[in-house]
Short mmCIF file of C-alpha atoms in Angstrom, two decimals:
data_model
loop_
_atom_site.label_atom_id
_atom_site.label_comp_id
_atom_site.label_asym_id
_atom_site.label_seq_id
_atom_site.Cartn_x
_atom_site.Cartn_y
_atom_site.Cartn_z
CA CYS A 1 0.10 -17.22 1.84
CA ILE A 2 2.93 -16.55 4.27
CA GLN A 3 1.58 -12.98 4.76
CA VAL A 4 -1.59 -14.39 6.23
CA HIS A 5 0.25 -15.80 9.24
CA LEU A 6 2.13 -12.56 9.81
CA ALA A 7 -1.02 -10.45 9.42
CA HIS A 8 -2.87 -12.59 11.84
CA ALA A 9 -0.10 -12.32 14.48
CA TYR A 10 -0.01 -8.57 13.83
CA ASN A 11 -3.74 -8.21 14.47
CA GLU A 12 -3.63 -10.39 17.61
CA SER A 13 -0.73 -8.47 19.05
CA GLU A 14 -1.36 -6.47 22.24
CA GLU A 15 1.38 -3.89 21.53
CA ALA A 16 0.52 -0.24 21.20
CA ASP A 17 2.20 0.93 18.00
CA ARG A 18 2.72 -0.49 14.51
CA VAL A 19 6.46 -1.13 14.77
CA ASP A 20 6.09 -3.12 18.03
CA LYS A 21 3.18 -5.04 16.65
CA MET A 22 5.21 -6.07 13.58
CA LEU A 23 8.24 -6.99 15.59
CA GLN A 24 6.13 -9.17 17.81
CA SER A 25 4.46 -10.84 14.87
CA LEU A 26 7.89 -11.50 13.29
CA THR A 27 9.16 -12.88 16.60
CA THR A 28 6.20 -15.22 17.17
CA MET A 29 5.55 -16.37 13.63
CA GLY A 30 8.87 -15.70 11.86
CA VAL A 31 10.48 -19.02 12.84
CA SER A 32 7.49 -21.05 11.64
CA VAL A 33 7.33 -19.12 8.35
CA LEU A 34 11.02 -19.55 7.73
CA SER A 35 10.83 -23.31 8.52
CA GLY A 36 7.89 -23.80 6.21
CA ALA A 37 9.51 -21.86 3.43
CA ILE A 38 12.82 -23.64 3.61
CA SER A 39 11.27 -27.10 3.72
CA THR A 40 8.98 -26.34 0.80
CA LEU A 41 11.85 -24.88 -1.24
CA MET A 42 13.95 -28.00 -0.48
CA ALA A 43 11.11 -30.23 -1.58
CA SER A 44 10.56 -28.38 -4.77
CA MET A 45 14.24 -28.51 -5.58
CA MET A 46 14.05 -32.32 -5.50
CA LEU A 47 11.57 -32.04 -8.43
CA PHE A 48 14.11 -30.15 -10.51
CA VAL A 49 16.12 -33.39 -11.20
CA CYS A 50 13.07 -35.41 -12.32
CA SER A 51 13.29 -36.73 -15.86
CA PHE A 52 9.49 -36.32 -16.30
CA ASN A 53 8.88 -32.78 -17.66
CA PHE A 54 5.72 -32.19 -15.73
CA PHE A 55 7.37 -32.73 -12.35
CA SER A 56 10.42 -30.49 -13.15
CA THR A 57 8.06 -27.76 -14.35
CA TYR A 58 5.87 -28.12 -11.30
CA GLY A 59 8.79 -27.96 -9.01
CA GLY A 60 9.98 -24.76 -10.73
CA PHE A 61 6.55 -23.23 -10.22
CA ILE A 62 6.40 -24.14 -6.56
CA PHE A 63 9.92 -22.86 -6.07
CA PHE A 64 9.08 -19.57 -7.71
CA VAL A 65 5.83 -19.01 -5.75
CA ILE A 66 7.28 -19.86 -2.33
CA PHE A 67 10.51 -17.93 -2.96
CA TRP A 68 8.75 -14.77 -3.96
CA SER A 69 6.14 -15.12 -1.20
CA PHE A 70 8.95 -15.46 1.31
CA VAL A 71 10.74 -12.38 -0.07
CA TRP A 72 7.58 -10.37 0.05
CA SER A 73 6.53 -11.55 3.42
CA LEU A 74 9.86 -10.79 5.11
CA GLY A 75 10.93 -7.81 2.94
CA PHE A 76 8.11 -5.60 1.80
CA PHE A 77 5.16 -6.76 3.96
CA PRO A 78 6.67 -5.66 7.33
CA ALA A 79 7.69 -2.31 5.93
CA ILE A 80 4.16 -1.71 4.64
CA MET A 81 2.57 -2.85 7.99
CA MET A 82 4.91 -0.59 10.01
CA THR A 83 4.01 2.37 7.83
CA ILE A 84 0.26 2.14 7.14
CA GLY A 85 -0.92 -1.04 9.01
CA PRO A 86 -4.00 -0.97 11.14
CA ASN A 87 -3.45 0.54 14.58
CA GLY A 88 -6.01 0.77 17.34
CA SER A 89 -9.50 0.62 15.92
CA SER A 90 -8.43 1.48 12.33
CA GLY A 91 -9.09 -1.34 10.02
CA ASP A 92 -12.00 -2.69 12.07
CA ILE A 93 -14.87 -3.86 9.95
CA THR A 94 -17.44 -3.97 12.73
CA LEU A 95 -19.06 -0.72 11.57
CA LEU A 96 -19.14 -2.00 7.95
CA ARG A 97 -20.77 -5.24 9.08
CA LYS A 98 -23.39 -3.35 11.07
CA TYR A 99 -24.13 -1.08 8.11
CA LEU A 100 -24.46 -3.91 5.67
CA TRP A 101 -26.33 -6.31 8.00
CA GLY A 102 -28.96 -5.04 10.40
CA PHE A 103 -29.25 -6.46 13.83
CA LYS A 104 -32.62 -7.60 15.35
CA GLU A 105 -33.24 -7.14 19.04
CA ARG A 106 -32.20 -10.70 19.61
CA GLY A 107 -28.86 -10.00 17.86
CA ALA A 108 -29.51 -12.22 14.82
CA LEU A 109 -28.07 -11.08 11.52
CA GLN A 110 -30.41 -10.25 8.67
CA PRO A 111 -29.67 -8.42 5.46
CA LYS A 112 -30.81 -4.79 5.12
CA ILE A 113 -31.44 -5.17 1.48
CA THR A 114 -34.24 -7.49 0.52
CA VAL A 115 -35.33 -8.54 -2.96
CA SER A 116 -38.77 -9.85 -3.60
CA VAL A 117 -39.20 -12.94 -5.71
CA GLY A 118 -41.57 -11.12 -8.04
CA ALA A 119 -38.96 -8.62 -8.99
CA ILE A 120 -36.57 -11.31 -10.00
CA LEU A 121 -39.08 -13.17 -12.23
#
């Protein structure tokens, strides 16, 4: 879930190449991502000392998920985005949307593929 914030900042970046886009996304969203991860990890550590087994297990689960999400988002995700991330118009789904959904003259979306009710029954 941390990667979503970084990917959104990457896509909204006005920089020209992948490396600069990723650096800008880490600069703009990195502090927020770090703060959120640290506060969630600290909150889950409080659940470790609970005597009720459900809460200690739930705290371990939350800690594991957030820790590995943080490691992935600041370790592997930037490297992947700098190597093969979308750049320019690559990764744009506008053509796919136009292919799957036809446009009327008014610009309203309607599906290209229609199924008659008789065929279903």
